[in-house]
Amino acid sequence: MQTQGRNMTVRGRLAPSPTGMAHLGNAWAFLLAWLFVRSQNGELVLRMEDLDLERSSPVYMQMLMSDIRWLGLDWDEGPTPERELASWHQSNRFHLYEDALQTLRDKGLAYPCFCSRKDLRMLASAPHLGDAGIVYPGTCRNLTPAEVAERTQKGLPASWRFRGQGRVFAFDDLVMGPQRQSIEESGGDFNMKRADGIFSYQLAVSVDDGLMGITQVIRGRDILPSTVRQLAILDALGMPAPEYGHIPLLLDTDGERLAKRQASLSLEALRTRNVSPWRVTGLLARAAGLIDRKEAVHPGDLVQNFSPDRLTRTDYTLTQADMLWLEGKNNGTEDTGTEDNRRLS
Ligand code: GLU
């Protein structure tokens, strides 16, 4: 499956969704994706994942780019705060997703689905995972052309699903190790375009990774179950698959995933409170297992010794002591919170 030539330049990406202010969790993902690429002398693309037009905003895009720079990170291709490059925004790439969907339709790998969320909930026999939070049971998979025509004539809205039944993909995750995933286990035939015309994350991200020549995807382990869907789309479109590395999550002091609504942990708020970006990097690097004690550090100083093997495989829960240290309030002392996290791993 993973057939990247060893001499190929590594091409990674930062792919934030500009739907809110970036927080420490985003900084963690940016830092690690950046380190993977820079430690291999690779190239980094910045792509704005603004598929959700209602929640995305150019203001957040600008803030994200400023945040990434503030952290001491950089990218080689994509928009910059000084130069808007619309072709790196998913909202300007809908025609590419439509072309890909057409190709999949022509190959018989995309089919219209007329089920409403309510229909699916009522049919649900297994919990969780699919687009509507449930496993898709394949209701519309084998409709005849006459049945499709009849529903279309009635004006029933259709989404477009990937015909993935029976597909299994094995890959070596750069962080989590060997994986074997089936489309069924990941929620069944998945949505590529919603009935209201919105393209799904799965289609957009696969097409973009393929067309942008991305060879390495580093992202949160919460997206690991999506990888089989993206491998299936890339394979069906005849595009090479990147290598994937799914990193553990950074959790807030309550052990919850960081969310964009936690304004106090936004990078903007930290900056306003005069937190040093090198402390942010030092805290994240310590949490990731890349350095032995919390100390202010520039991302560039982590490149040489970076190795995926050193990276922690378990989520890291921020402690109150971490937060105090960020603000320079308990200088130099290693706190028990970090030790606790280490014991857990
Ligand atoms: N845009 C997604 C996010 O901000 C990342 C998706 C990906 O890396 O595939 O969480």
Short mmCIF file of C-alpha atoms and ligand atoms in Angstrom, two decimals, residues 13-19 26 30 47-49 90 201 205 209 217-220 222-223 230 244 257 260, ligand 1:
data_model
loop_
_atom_site.label_atom_id
_atom_site.label_comp_id
_atom_site.label_asym_id
_atom_site.label_seq_id
_atom_site.Cartn_x
_atom_site.Cartn_y
_atom_site.Cartn_z
CA ARG A 13 0.81 19.73 5.08
CA LEU A 14 -0.73 21.90 7.73
CA ALA A 15 -4.47 21.68 7.17
CA PRO A 16 -6.30 23.80 9.71
CA SER A 17 -10.00 24.57 9.58
CA PRO A 18 -10.40 28.33 9.98
CA THR A 19 -13.50 28.02 12.10
CA ASN A 26 -3.60 23.06 17.11
CA PHE A 30 1.34 22.05 13.80
CA ARG A 47 -4.10 24.37 3.14
CA MET A 48 -7.14 26.13 4.54
CA GLU A 49 -9.89 23.57 5.16
CA GLN A 90 -10.91 24.27 -0.13
CA TYR A 201 -14.32 16.29 4.44
CA VAL A 205 -9.12 15.97 1.89
CA ASP A 209 -3.79 15.35 -0.66
CA VAL A 217 -0.03 13.31 6.62
CA ILE A 218 0.49 13.97 10.33
CA ARG A 219 -2.71 14.58 12.29
CA GLY A 220 -4.60 13.72 15.45
CA ASP A 222 -9.08 11.07 16.37
CA ILE A 223 -8.90 11.06 12.55
CA GLN A 230 -9.33 8.38 2.28
CA TYR A 244 -0.03 8.63 7.62
CA ARG A 257 -10.24 17.55 24.03
CA LYS A 260 -11.95 26.32 19.79
N1 GLU B 1 -8.93 20.24 8.89
C1 GLU B 1 -8.80 19.21 9.87
C2 GLU B 1 -8.70 19.83 11.25
O1 GLU B 1 -8.45 21.01 11.37
C3 GLU B 1 -7.58 18.34 9.64
C4 GLU B 1 -7.87 17.26 8.71
C5 GLU B 1 -6.70 16.37 8.35
O2 GLU B 1 -5.57 16.62 8.81
O3 GLU B 1 -6.91 15.45 7.58
O4 GLU B 1 -8.89 19.13 12.21
#
